[in-house]
């Protein structure tokens, strides 16, 4: 009943906007939506939250919502098929890890659809077990949560956990008076949200359905990009992802050298938004540049905690054109190392006194939290209790200079943590 409780709080907030009799009908409708169906699997896509429509650019769009009612986290894989005349077009998304008792929407575009009456087939869903804590981001259900006359919603989110969340997004299901209309997300680019921090968010539905929006529900935070693209590069396959509310990117191609990526873009929203591309490094020394229709645009290049590049930039209202990201190294990425590059880099800096103990220990704590280092009896301590003897700088130096392997370093650090020589 978690979703029901969530929606009732939303209804309470919206009561400042709607008449009481309208809210009564809406509450009854919401209860009906969330009556458990005994035929559902424990990981499923509710069919009342699964639909296709033509967006404001005439692109056939399929939206849905995956729910996990297992007592373990999962990585869901969703296959969506659409019958277009005599042809069936299928697309598959391997979604982000889904924590226990949580849900995550998805949206897939089908620019290949040519007919006006495509037939949407029920989704196929598989999943694999994984380890994933619930993302500690909550919507504040107070007077700041407002649905506006033009159909968009504004509000605030808060990081209620004790760790920084990088690149978070917030998804929601958009409802009309009698049916689900769309899946949407916040339009602000958020690089990170610190523990306890409160940030504003704004959501807009597709312009084709703004007049029919009644309320939003099933707010679900996500901490990574979710739209995958596979592109041929140097006789191999290069996988990348992007996150962009309102903007759709397609027809991605690399040049013959594999250094320039071109991709078509279209933003149907009448307001500015952003795009955030994520891809694995080849050398880790890439320097990118970005143009739209051959005109340079401002962007931010950064590397996340797992060692993936991010290229983020603003997208202008109702814009379209050819985006080019240049600066890729030739060839394909090597296998990503078990230990992220930034942790190893911090080890080298710490060994030469370029950073303080706590900055290096942030990396060690990350390895423990993500179970790269598995310590079964670890008691969590506050940052003020952290400690690490100075002689371990020699080990970190050997590791950064590749005199010992990642596996050897991890074994040494695991042993020191279990003996409480290192405290994190």
mmCIF file of C-alpha atoms in Angstrom:
data_model
loop_
_atom_site.group_PDB
_atom_site.id
_atom_site.type_symbol
_atom_site.label_atom_id
_atom_site.label_comp_id
_atom_site.label_asym_id
_atom_site.label_seq_id
_atom_site.Cartn_x
_atom_site.Cartn_y
_atom_site.Cartn_z
ATOM 1 C CA UNK A 1 0.000 0.000 0.000
ATOM 2 C CA UNK A 2 3.019 2.256 -0.219
ATOM 3 C CA UNK A 3 1.875 3.815 -3.497
ATOM 4 C CA UNK A 4 -1.610 4.445 -2.157
ATOM 5 C CA UNK A 5 -0.196 6.282 0.824
ATOM 6 C CA UNK A 6 1.985 8.365 -1.474
ATOM 7 C CA UNK A 7 -0.901 9.357 -3.688
ATOM 8 C CA UNK A 8 -3.199 10.239 -0.789
ATOM 9 C CA UNK A 9 -0.589 12.688 0.442
ATOM 10 C CA UNK A 10 -0.486 14.148 -3.043
ATOM 11 C CA UNK A 11 -4.275 14.470 -3.001
ATOM 12 C CA UNK A 12 -4.115 16.230 0.351
ATOM 13 C CA UNK A 13 -1.759 18.806 -1.101
ATOM 14 C CA UNK A 14 -3.849 19.255 -4.231
ATOM 15 C CA UNK A 15 -6.948 19.861 -2.124
ATOM 16 C CA UNK A 16 -5.907 23.495 -2.029
ATOM 17 C CA UNK A 17 -6.418 23.546 -5.784
ATOM 18 C CA UNK A 18 -9.465 21.336 -6.497
ATOM 19 C CA UNK A 19 -13.041 21.305 -5.218
ATOM 20 C CA UNK A 20 -13.851 18.731 -2.451
ATOM 21 C CA UNK A 21 -16.243 16.720 -4.613
ATOM 22 C CA UNK A 22 -13.587 16.426 -7.306
ATOM 23 C CA UNK A 23 -11.036 15.216 -4.760
ATOM 24 C CA UNK A 24 -13.486 12.587 -3.501
ATOM 25 C CA UNK A 25 -13.827 11.135 -6.990
ATOM 26 C CA UNK A 26 -10.067 11.291 -7.476
ATOM 27 C CA UNK A 27 -9.463 9.490 -4.182
ATOM 28 C CA UNK A 28 -11.882 6.705 -5.140
ATOM 29 C CA UNK A 29 -10.199 6.411 -8.531
ATOM 30 C CA UNK A 30 -6.761 6.164 -6.895
ATOM 31 C CA UNK A 31 -7.922 3.430 -4.496
ATOM 32 C CA UNK A 32 -9.291 1.429 -7.408
ATOM 33 C CA UNK A 33 -5.994 1.752 -9.236
ATOM 34 C CA UNK A 34 -4.006 0.256 -6.380
ATOM 35 C CA UNK A 35 -6.209 -2.685 -5.353
ATOM 36 C CA UNK A 36 -3.733 -5.599 -5.520
ATOM 37 C CA UNK A 37 -4.202 -7.986 -8.432
ATOM 38 C CA UNK A 38 -3.368 -11.561 -7.385
ATOM 39 C CA UNK A 39 -2.358 -12.481 -10.941
ATOM 40 C CA UNK A 40 0.531 -9.991 -11.016
ATOM 41 C CA UNK A 41 4.118 -11.161 -10.687
ATOM 42 C CA UNK A 42 6.238 -9.570 -7.974
ATOM 43 C CA UNK A 43 8.047 -7.490 -10.609
ATOM 44 C CA UNK A 44 5.531 -6.153 -13.091
ATOM 45 C CA UNK A 45 4.308 -3.327 -15.316
ATOM 46 C CA UNK A 46 0.719 -2.390 -14.341
ATOM 47 C CA UNK A 47 -1.233 -2.318 -17.590
ATOM 48 C CA UNK A 48 -3.242 0.723 -16.482
ATOM 49 C CA UNK A 49 0.091 2.605 -16.404
ATOM 50 C CA UNK A 50 1.262 1.318 -19.804
ATOM 51 C CA UNK A 51 0.222 3.146 -22.972
ATOM 52 C CA UNK A 52 1.312 4.598 -26.294
ATOM 53 C CA UNK A 53 0.585 8.023 -27.773
ATOM 54 C CA UNK A 54 1.870 10.403 -30.444
ATOM 55 C CA UNK A 55 3.858 13.230 -28.877
ATOM 56 C CA UNK A 56 3.770 16.855 -30.001
ATOM 57 C CA UNK A 57 6.356 16.084 -32.713
ATOM 58 C CA UNK A 58 4.278 13.184 -34.070
ATOM 59 C CA UNK A 59 6.665 10.520 -32.661
ATOM 60 C CA UNK A 60 4.965 7.425 -31.271
ATOM 61 C CA UNK A 61 5.871 7.201 -27.584
ATOM 62 C CA UNK A 62 5.367 4.317 -25.142
ATOM 63 C CA UNK A 63 5.391 4.902 -21.381
ATOM 64 C CA UNK A 64 5.068 2.570 -18.417
ATOM 65 C CA UNK A 65 6.012 1.954 -14.806
ATOM 66 C CA UNK A 66 7.921 -1.022 -13.347
ATOM 67 C CA UNK A 67 7.116 -2.061 -9.767
ATOM 68 C CA UNK A 68 9.212 -4.328 -7.551
ATOM 69 C CA UNK A 69 7.316 -6.075 -4.751
ATOM 70 C CA UNK A 70 10.019 -8.658 -4.028
ATOM 71 C CA UNK A 71 12.024 -8.638 -0.805
ATOM 72 C CA UNK A 72 15.208 -8.124 -2.843
ATOM 73 C CA UNK A 73 16.402 -5.536 -5.344
ATOM 74 C CA UNK A 74 16.259 -6.258 -9.080
ATOM 75 C CA UNK A 75 17.555 -4.999 -12.404
ATOM 76 C CA UNK A 76 14.521 -5.091 -14.735
ATOM 77 C CA UNK A 77 14.722 -5.547 -18.494
ATOM 78 C CA UNK A 78 11.653 -4.379 -20.416
ATOM 79 C CA UNK A 79 10.893 -5.257 -24.039
ATOM 80 C CA UNK A 80 8.237 -3.145 -25.745
ATOM 81 C CA UNK A 81 6.768 -4.200 -29.105
ATOM 82 C CA UNK A 82 4.556 -2.207 -31.460
ATOM 83 C CA UNK A 83 2.766 -3.639 -34.504
ATOM 84 C CA UNK A 84 3.004 -1.174 -37.388
ATOM 85 C CA UNK A 85 1.057 -2.623 -40.309
ATOM 86 C CA UNK A 86 2.781 -5.861 -41.297
ATOM 87 C CA UNK A 87 5.895 -5.099 -39.227
ATOM 88 C CA UNK A 88 6.539 -5.546 -35.514
ATOM 89 C CA UNK A 89 9.111 -3.194 -34.005
ATOM 90 C CA UNK A 90 10.621 -4.120 -30.634
ATOM 91 C CA UNK A 91 12.929 -2.199 -28.312
ATOM 92 C CA UNK A 92 14.515 -3.324 -25.049
ATOM 93 C CA UNK A 93 15.649 -1.309 -22.039
ATOM 94 C CA UNK A 94 17.808 -2.736 -19.275
ATOM 95 C CA UNK A 95 16.705 -0.342 -16.567
ATOM 96 C CA UNK A 96 18.469 0.936 -13.454
ATOM 97 C CA UNK A 97 18.579 -1.186 -10.267
ATOM 98 C CA UNK A 98 15.227 -1.112 -8.485
ATOM 99 C CA UNK A 99 15.221 -1.305 -4.668
ATOM 100 C CA UNK A 100 12.791 -3.343 -2.571
ATOM 101 C CA UNK A 101 9.231 -1.982 -2.661
ATOM 102 C CA UNK A 102 10.016 0.761 -5.179
ATOM 103 C CA UNK A 103 9.038 1.631 -8.736
ATOM 104 C CA UNK A 104 10.531 3.354 -11.753
ATOM 105 C CA UNK A 105 8.849 4.690 -14.902
ATOM 106 C CA UNK A 106 10.205 4.289 -18.427
ATOM 107 C CA UNK A 107 9.626 5.990 -21.769
ATOM 108 C CA UNK A 108 10.566 4.685 -25.233
ATOM 109 C CA UNK A 109 10.294 6.589 -28.539
ATOM 110 C CA UNK A 110 9.484 4.887 -31.858
ATOM 111 C CA UNK A 111 10.285 7.315 -34.707
ATOM 112 C CA UNK A 112 10.104 4.296 -37.070
ATOM 113 C CA UNK A 113 6.305 4.069 -36.709
ATOM 114 C CA UNK A 114 4.631 5.223 -39.928
ATOM 115 C CA UNK A 115 0.951 4.340 -39.543
ATOM 116 C CA UNK A 116 -1.647 6.317 -37.600
ATOM 117 C CA UNK A 117 -3.008 3.247 -35.807
ATOM 118 C CA UNK A 118 -0.089 1.281 -34.320
ATOM 119 C CA UNK A 119 -0.959 -1.591 -31.981
ATOM 120 C CA UNK A 120 0.885 -1.674 -28.655
ATOM 121 C CA UNK A 121 1.682 -5.198 -27.430
ATOM 122 C CA UNK A 122 1.788 -6.011 -23.703
ATOM 123 C CA UNK A 123 5.337 -5.593 -22.358
ATOM 124 C CA UNK A 124 7.738 -8.468 -21.729
ATOM 125 C CA UNK A 125 9.627 -8.212 -18.445
ATOM 126 C CA UNK A 126 12.560 -10.141 -17.016
ATOM 127 C CA UNK A 127 14.797 -9.290 -14.076
ATOM 128 C CA UNK A 128 17.932 -10.313 -12.233
ATOM 129 C CA UNK A 129 18.631 -10.051 -8.523
ATOM 130 C CA UNK A 130 21.011 -7.358 -7.359
ATOM 131 C CA UNK A 131 21.914 -5.289 -4.284
ATOM 132 C CA UNK A 132 20.436 -1.790 -4.152
ATOM 133 C CA UNK A 133 19.372 0.454 -1.296
ATOM 134 C CA UNK A 134 16.390 2.721 -1.735
ATOM 135 C CA UNK A 135 17.502 6.167 -2.925
ATOM 136 C CA UNK A 136 16.991 8.530 0.057
ATOM 137 C CA UNK A 137 15.301 11.339 -1.871
ATOM 138 C CA UNK A 138 11.806 12.365 -0.843
ATOM 139 C CA UNK A 139 9.263 14.786 -2.257
ATOM 140 C CA UNK A 140 8.092 17.341 0.311
ATOM 141 C CA UNK A 141 4.318 17.075 0.503
ATOM 142 C CA UNK A 142 3.560 20.597 1.686
ATOM 143 C CA UNK A 143 2.383 23.900 0.256
ATOM 144 C CA UNK A 144 5.425 24.010 -2.046
ATOM 145 C CA UNK A 145 4.006 21.114 -4.124
ATOM 146 C CA UNK A 146 1.816 22.909 -6.670
ATOM 147 C CA UNK A 147 0.087 21.816 -9.868
ATOM 148 C CA UNK A 148 -0.207 24.841 -12.146
ATOM 149 C CA UNK A 149 -2.999 25.781 -14.549
ATOM 150 C CA UNK A 150 -0.918 24.855 -17.607
ATOM 151 C CA UNK A 151 -0.435 21.274 -16.337
ATOM 152 C CA UNK A 152 3.104 21.465 -14.964
ATOM 153 C CA UNK A 153 4.050 20.863 -11.337
ATOM 154 C CA UNK A 154 6.651 22.426 -9.037
ATOM 155 C CA UNK A 155 7.912 21.297 -5.661
ATOM 156 C CA UNK A 156 10.927 20.422 -3.553
ATOM 157 C CA UNK A 157 12.964 17.272 -2.925
ATOM 158 C CA UNK A 158 15.204 16.491 0.032
ATOM 159 C CA UNK A 159 18.115 14.101 0.491
ATOM 160 C CA UNK A 160 17.097 12.313 3.695
ATOM 161 C CA UNK A 161 20.123 10.013 3.756
ATOM 162 C CA UNK A 162 23.702 10.476 4.934
ATOM 163 C CA UNK A 163 25.420 10.252 1.545
ATOM 164 C CA UNK A 164 25.704 12.579 -1.431
ATOM 165 C CA UNK A 165 23.545 11.485 -4.383
ATOM 166 C CA UNK A 166 25.063 12.230 -7.794
ATOM 167 C CA UNK A 167 23.032 13.013 -10.936
ATOM 168 C CA UNK A 168 19.628 12.331 -9.354
ATOM 169 C CA UNK A 169 16.397 12.566 -11.315
ATOM 170 C CA UNK A 170 12.781 12.405 -10.268
ATOM 171 C CA UNK A 171 10.158 10.607 -12.377
ATOM 172 C CA UNK A 172 6.376 10.682 -12.004
ATOM 173 C CA UNK A 173 3.246 9.278 -13.593
ATOM 174 C CA UNK A 174 0.950 11.939 -15.089
ATOM 175 C CA UNK A 175 -2.794 11.265 -14.807
ATOM 176 C CA UNK A 176 -5.812 12.659 -16.596
ATOM 177 C CA UNK A 177 -9.313 12.458 -15.172
ATOM 178 C CA UNK A 178 -9.794 8.816 -16.146
ATOM 179 C CA UNK A 179 -6.466 7.447 -17.378
ATOM 180 C CA UNK A 180 -2.678 7.722 -17.301
ATOM 181 C CA UNK A 181 -1.364 10.273 -19.805
ATOM 182 C CA UNK A 182 2.427 10.343 -19.665
ATOM 183 C CA UNK A 183 5.643 9.721 -17.741
ATOM 184 C CA UNK A 184 7.663 12.832 -16.958
ATOM 185 C CA UNK A 185 10.738 13.926 -15.013
ATOM 186 C CA UNK A 186 12.278 17.045 -13.490
ATOM 187 C CA UNK A 187 13.690 19.485 -16.009
ATOM 188 C CA UNK A 188 16.564 20.750 -13.816
ATOM 189 C CA UNK A 189 20.028 19.268 -14.210
ATOM 190 C CA UNK A 190 21.201 18.232 -10.731
ATOM 191 C CA UNK A 191 24.851 17.251 -10.500
ATOM 192 C CA UNK A 192 24.496 16.246 -6.837
ATOM 193 C CA UNK A 193 22.364 16.694 -3.707
ATOM 194 C CA UNK A 194 24.076 16.662 -0.314
ATOM 195 C CA UNK A 195 22.658 14.977 2.829
ATOM 196 C CA UNK A 196 19.835 17.116 4.211
ATOM 197 C CA UNK A 197 19.875 19.454 1.213
ATOM 198 C CA UNK A 198 16.555 20.634 -0.269
ATOM 199 C CA UNK A 199 16.288 21.490 -3.975
ATOM 200 C CA UNK A 200 13.479 22.727 -6.223
ATOM 201 C CA UNK A 201 12.099 20.618 -9.056
ATOM 202 C CA UNK A 202 9.790 21.279 -11.989
ATOM 203 C CA UNK A 203 7.996 18.772 -14.219
ATOM 204 C CA UNK A 204 6.223 19.347 -17.518
ATOM 205 C CA UNK A 205 4.182 16.761 -19.435
ATOM 206 C CA UNK A 206 4.417 16.481 -23.193
ATOM 207 C CA UNK A 207 2.812 19.567 -24.808
ATOM 208 C CA UNK A 208 0.309 17.340 -26.634
ATOM 209 C CA UNK A 209 -1.511 16.466 -23.370
ATOM 210 C CA UNK A 210 -1.024 19.504 -21.091
ATOM 211 C CA UNK A 211 -4.727 20.482 -21.121
ATOM 212 C CA UNK A 212 -5.798 17.047 -19.837
ATOM 213 C CA UNK A 213 -3.451 16.800 -16.801
ATOM 214 C CA UNK A 214 -5.236 16.220 -13.491
ATOM 215 C CA UNK A 215 -2.572 15.061 -11.017
ATOM 216 C CA UNK A 216 0.865 13.453 -10.601
ATOM 217 C CA UNK A 217 1.707 10.296 -8.626
ATOM 218 C CA UNK A 218 4.317 7.571 -8.084
ATOM 219 C CA UNK A 219 7.249 9.950 -7.677
ATOM 220 C CA UNK A 220 10.383 7.836 -8.106
ATOM 221 C CA UNK A 221 13.991 9.052 -7.723
ATOM 222 C CA UNK A 222 16.747 7.654 -9.946
ATOM 223 C CA UNK A 223 20.497 8.194 -9.579
ATOM 224 C CA UNK A 224 21.733 7.431 -13.077
ATOM 225 C CA UNK A 225 20.883 7.981 -16.745
ATOM 226 C CA UNK A 226 18.437 5.551 -18.299
ATOM 227 C CA UNK A 227 18.184 5.957 -22.099
ATOM 228 C CA UNK A 228 20.694 3.588 -23.755
ATOM 229 C CA UNK A 229 22.161 3.972 -27.249
ATOM 230 C CA UNK A 230 24.504 1.537 -29.016
ATOM 231 C CA UNK A 231 26.587 2.971 -31.853
ATOM 232 C CA UNK A 232 29.003 1.323 -34.299
ATOM 233 C CA UNK A 233 32.522 2.642 -33.603
ATOM 234 C CA UNK A 234 35.818 1.427 -35.086
ATOM 235 C CA UNK A 235 34.327 -1.923 -36.135
ATOM 236 C CA UNK A 236 32.844 -2.490 -32.698
ATOM 237 C CA UNK A 237 29.902 -1.406 -30.534
ATOM 238 C CA UNK A 238 30.073 1.609 -28.242
ATOM 239 C CA UNK A 239 27.387 1.893 -25.539
ATOM 240 C CA UNK A 240 26.367 5.263 -24.163
ATOM 241 C CA UNK A 241 23.371 6.719 -22.350
ATOM 242 C CA UNK A 242 21.668 10.071 -22.073
ATOM 243 C CA UNK A 243 19.268 11.831 -19.739
ATOM 244 C CA UNK A 244 17.195 14.699 -21.102
ATOM 245 C CA UNK A 245 13.625 15.618 -20.143
ATOM 246 C CA UNK A 246 11.689 16.612 -23.246
ATOM 247 C CA UNK A 247 14.545 16.139 -25.732
ATOM 248 C CA UNK A 248 14.811 13.038 -27.900
ATOM 249 C CA UNK A 249 18.135 11.987 -29.484
ATOM 250 C CA UNK A 250 18.323 9.468 -32.327
ATOM 251 C CA UNK A 251 20.294 8.384 -35.455
ATOM 252 C CA UNK A 252 23.640 8.354 -33.627
ATOM 253 C CA UNK A 253 26.741 7.840 -35.812
ATOM 254 C CA UNK A 254 30.529 7.995 -35.430
ATOM 255 C CA UNK A 255 32.850 9.197 -38.168
ATOM 256 C CA UNK A 256 35.391 6.807 -39.751
ATOM 257 C CA UNK A 257 38.064 7.582 -37.138
ATOM 258 C CA UNK A 258 35.613 7.110 -34.279
ATOM 259 C CA UNK A 259 36.434 10.509 -32.746
ATOM 260 C CA UNK A 260 33.259 12.494 -33.617
ATOM 261 C CA UNK A 261 29.739 11.460 -32.598
ATOM 262 C CA UNK A 262 26.781 13.048 -34.421
ATOM 263 C CA UNK A 263 23.199 12.587 -33.293
ATOM 264 C CA UNK A 264 19.862 14.193 -34.191
ATOM 265 C CA UNK A 265 17.984 16.035 -31.460
ATOM 266 C CA UNK A 266 14.524 17.515 -31.032
ATOM 267 C CA UNK A 267 13.085 19.328 -28.006
ATOM 268 C CA UNK A 268 9.310 19.571 -28.200
ATOM 269 C CA UNK A 269 8.946 21.538 -24.946
ATOM 270 C CA UNK A 270 8.362 25.331 -25.074
ATOM 271 C CA UNK A 271 10.971 25.927 -22.358
ATOM 272 C CA UNK A 272 14.703 25.296 -21.919
ATOM 273 C CA UNK A 273 15.847 21.950 -20.573
ATOM 274 C CA UNK A 274 19.151 20.041 -20.437
ATOM 275 C CA UNK A 275 20.937 16.983 -21.764
ATOM 276 C CA UNK A 276 23.462 14.840 -19.902
ATOM 277 C CA UNK A 277 25.382 12.229 -21.938
ATOM 278 C CA UNK A 278 27.245 9.437 -20.148
ATOM 279 C CA UNK A 279 29.831 7.123 -21.707
ATOM 280 C CA UNK A 280 32.825 5.005 -20.661
ATOM 281 C CA UNK A 281 36.330 6.435 -21.119
ATOM 282 C CA UNK A 282 38.852 5.011 -23.536
ATOM 283 C CA UNK A 283 42.020 6.622 -22.159
ATOM 284 C CA UNK A 284 40.463 8.730 -19.399
ATOM 285 C CA UNK A 285 42.204 11.791 -20.887
ATOM 286 C CA UNK A 286 39.566 12.781 -23.437
ATOM 287 C CA UNK A 287 38.868 16.506 -23.974
ATOM 288 C CA UNK A 288 35.470 17.026 -25.563
ATOM 289 C CA UNK A 289 33.853 19.801 -27.586
ATOM 290 C CA UNK A 290 30.155 20.161 -28.447
ATOM 291 C CA UNK A 291 28.370 21.861 -31.365
ATOM 292 C CA UNK A 292 24.735 22.127 -32.454
ATOM 293 C CA UNK A 293 24.228 22.703 -36.180
ATOM 294 C CA UNK A 294 27.992 23.428 -36.327
ATOM 295 C CA UNK A 295 27.744 26.229 -33.724
ATOM 296 C CA UNK A 296 29.744 25.733 -30.476
ATOM 297 C CA UNK A 297 27.678 25.449 -27.285
ATOM 298 C CA UNK A 298 28.704 25.688 -23.630
ATOM 299 C CA UNK A 299 28.908 22.390 -21.765
ATOM 300 C CA UNK A 300 30.250 20.797 -18.583
ATOM 301 C CA UNK A 301 32.595 17.796 -18.749
ATOM 302 C CA UNK A 302 32.973 15.697 -15.606
ATOM 303 C CA UNK A 303 33.679 12.145 -14.467
ATOM 304 C CA UNK A 304 31.376 10.350 -12.025
ATOM 305 C CA UNK A 305 32.286 8.079 -9.107
ATOM 306 C CA UNK A 306 32.221 4.969 -11.305
ATOM 307 C CA UNK A 307 34.683 6.481 -13.783
ATOM 308 C CA UNK A 308 32.225 7.374 -16.573
ATOM 309 C CA UNK A 309 32.393 10.631 -18.512
ATOM 310 C CA UNK A 310 29.477 13.059 -18.402
ATOM 311 C CA UNK A 311 28.913 15.823 -20.957
ATOM 312 C CA UNK A 312 26.042 18.114 -19.929
ATOM 313 C CA UNK A 313 24.607 21.209 -21.631
ATOM 314 C CA UNK A 314 21.457 23.317 -21.916
ATOM 315 C CA UNK A 315 18.865 22.636 -24.627
ATOM 316 C CA UNK A 316 16.881 25.578 -26.002
ATOM 317 C CA UNK A 317 13.047 25.570 -26.243
ATOM 318 C CA UNK A 318 11.472 23.802 -29.237
ATOM 319 C CA UNK A 319 14.863 23.338 -30.873
ATOM 320 C CA UNK A 320 16.155 20.654 -33.191
ATOM 321 C CA UNK A 321 19.254 19.932 -35.214
ATOM 322 C CA UNK A 322 22.455 17.918 -35.444
ATOM 323 C CA UNK A 323 24.448 17.604 -32.233
ATOM 324 C CA UNK A 324 28.154 16.747 -32.506
ATOM 325 C CA UNK A 325 30.349 15.641 -29.603
ATOM 326 C CA UNK A 326 34.029 15.578 -30.625
ATOM 327 C CA UNK A 327 37.138 14.479 -28.762
ATOM 328 C CA UNK A 328 36.653 10.732 -28.384
ATOM 329 C CA UNK A 329 39.800 8.621 -28.542
ATOM 330 C CA UNK A 330 39.993 6.157 -31.398
ATOM 331 C CA UNK A 331 39.119 2.555 -30.645
ATOM 332 C CA UNK A 332 36.815 1.071 -28.035
ATOM 333 C CA UNK A 333 36.846 1.344 -24.226
ATOM 334 C CA UNK A 334 38.786 -1.262 -22.273
ATOM 335 C CA UNK A 335 36.916 -3.253 -19.661
ATOM 336 C CA UNK A 336 36.007 -0.900 -16.820
ATOM 337 C CA UNK A 337 38.217 -1.603 -13.776
ATOM 338 C CA UNK A 338 36.686 -3.021 -10.615
ATOM 339 C CA UNK A 339 37.898 0.020 -8.677
ATOM 340 C CA UNK A 340 36.794 3.378 -10.163
ATOM 341 C CA UNK A 341 39.549 5.590 -11.564
ATOM 342 C CA UNK A 342 38.878 8.427 -9.124
ATOM 343 C CA UNK A 343 39.567 6.205 -6.086
ATOM 344 C CA UNK A 344 42.922 5.100 -7.503
ATOM 345 C CA UNK A 345 43.758 8.678 -8.446
ATOM 346 C CA UNK A 346 42.987 9.785 -4.880
ATOM 347 C CA UNK A 347 45.321 7.047 -3.620
ATOM 348 C CA UNK A 348 48.168 8.509 -5.650
ATOM 349 C CA UNK A 349 47.454 12.050 -4.461
ATOM 350 C CA UNK A 350 47.184 10.952 -0.832
ATOM 351 C CA UNK A 351 50.478 9.034 -1.003
ATOM 352 C CA UNK A 352 52.219 12.286 -2.016
ATOM 353 C CA UNK A 353 50.332 14.459 0.529
ATOM 354 C CA UNK A 354 48.292 16.322 -2.102
ATOM 355 C CA UNK A 355 44.996 15.541 -0.327
ATOM 356 C CA UNK A 356 44.100 15.004 3.332
ATOM 357 C CA UNK A 357 43.236 11.678 5.014
ATOM 358 C CA UNK A 358 39.448 12.195 4.954
ATOM 359 C CA UNK A 359 39.415 12.712 1.162
ATOM 360 C CA UNK A 360 41.192 9.399 0.605
ATOM 361 C CA UNK A 361 38.939 7.665 3.145
ATOM 362 C CA UNK A 362 35.880 8.887 1.203
ATOM 363 C CA UNK A 363 37.087 6.583 -1.577
ATOM 364 C CA UNK A 364 37.626 3.656 0.789
ATOM 365 C CA UNK A 365 34.144 4.171 2.243
ATOM 366 C CA UNK A 366 32.736 4.169 -1.311
ATOM 367 C CA UNK A 367 34.410 0.781 -1.955
ATOM 368 C CA UNK A 368 32.825 -0.596 1.230
ATOM 369 C CA UNK A 369 29.378 0.910 0.601
ATOM 370 C CA UNK A 370 29.271 -0.529 -2.939
ATOM 371 C CA UNK A 371 30.575 -3.901 -1.657
ATOM 372 C CA UNK A 372 33.666 -3.799 -3.850
ATOM 373 C CA UNK A 373 35.301 -4.420 -0.469
ATOM 374 C CA UNK A 374 33.041 -6.803 1.478
ATOM 375 C CA UNK A 375 33.361 -6.361 5.236
ATOM 376 C CA UNK A 376 30.657 -8.309 7.065
ATOM 377 C CA UNK A 377 31.194 -6.991 10.598
ATOM 378 C CA UNK A 378 31.795 -3.301 9.861
ATOM 379 C CA UNK A 379 30.214 -0.819 12.267
ATOM 380 C CA UNK A 380 29.552 2.504 10.553
ATOM 381 C CA UNK A 381 31.273 5.510 12.113
ATOM 382 C CA UNK A 382 30.896 9.240 11.658
ATOM 383 C CA UNK A 383 33.446 11.063 9.537
ATOM 384 C CA UNK A 384 35.019 12.560 12.685
ATOM 385 C CA UNK A 385 35.899 9.005 13.846
ATOM 386 C CA UNK A 386 37.692 8.027 10.626
ATOM 387 C CA UNK A 387 41.341 7.049 10.969
ATOM 388 C CA UNK A 388 44.107 5.641 8.810
ATOM 389 C CA UNK A 389 47.801 5.247 9.751
ATOM 390 C CA UNK A 390 50.256 7.268 7.693
ATOM 391 C CA UNK A 391 52.349 4.202 6.804
ATOM 392 C CA UNK A 392 49.525 2.959 4.543
ATOM 393 C CA UNK A 393 50.450 5.791 2.162
ATOM 394 C CA UNK A 394 53.223 3.526 0.940
ATOM 395 C CA UNK A 395 50.634 0.892 -0.050
ATOM 396 C CA UNK A 396 48.472 3.523 -1.782
ATOM 397 C CA UNK A 397 51.549 4.740 -3.657
ATOM 398 C CA UNK A 398 52.440 1.230 -4.831
ATOM 399 C CA UNK A 399 48.854 0.788 -5.996
ATOM 400 C CA UNK A 400 48.657 4.090 -7.911
ATOM 401 C CA UNK A 401 51.980 3.248 -9.614
ATOM 402 C CA UNK A 402 50.623 -0.245 -10.465
ATOM 403 C CA UNK A 403 53.285 -2.042 -8.461
ATOM 404 C CA UNK A 404 50.422 -4.012 -6.895
ATOM 405 C CA UNK A 405 47.147 -4.980 -8.565
ATOM 406 C CA UNK A 406 43.632 -3.821 -7.706
ATOM 407 C CA UNK A 407 42.895 -7.232 -6.177
ATOM 408 C CA UNK A 408 46.011 -7.099 -3.986
ATOM 409 C CA UNK A 409 45.157 -3.580 -2.813
ATOM 410 C CA UNK A 410 41.568 -4.564 -1.992
ATOM 411 C CA UNK A 411 42.727 -7.592 0.038
ATOM 412 C CA UNK A 412 45.159 -5.420 2.032
ATOM 413 C CA UNK A 413 42.563 -2.714 2.757
ATOM 414 C CA UNK A 414 39.908 -5.310 3.677
ATOM 415 C CA UNK A 415 42.328 -6.877 6.172
ATOM 416 C CA UNK A 416 43.206 -3.500 7.716
ATOM 417 C CA UNK A 417 39.524 -2.550 8.079
ATOM 418 C CA UNK A 418 38.599 -5.888 9.702
ATOM 419 C CA UNK A 419 41.509 -5.456 12.149
ATOM 420 C CA UNK A 420 40.273 -1.863 12.793
ATOM 421 C CA UNK A 421 43.616 -0.401 11.776
ATOM 422 C CA UNK A 422 41.574 1.591 9.236
ATOM 423 C CA UNK A 423 38.242 2.941 10.534
ATOM 424 C CA UNK A 424 35.588 4.246 8.094
#
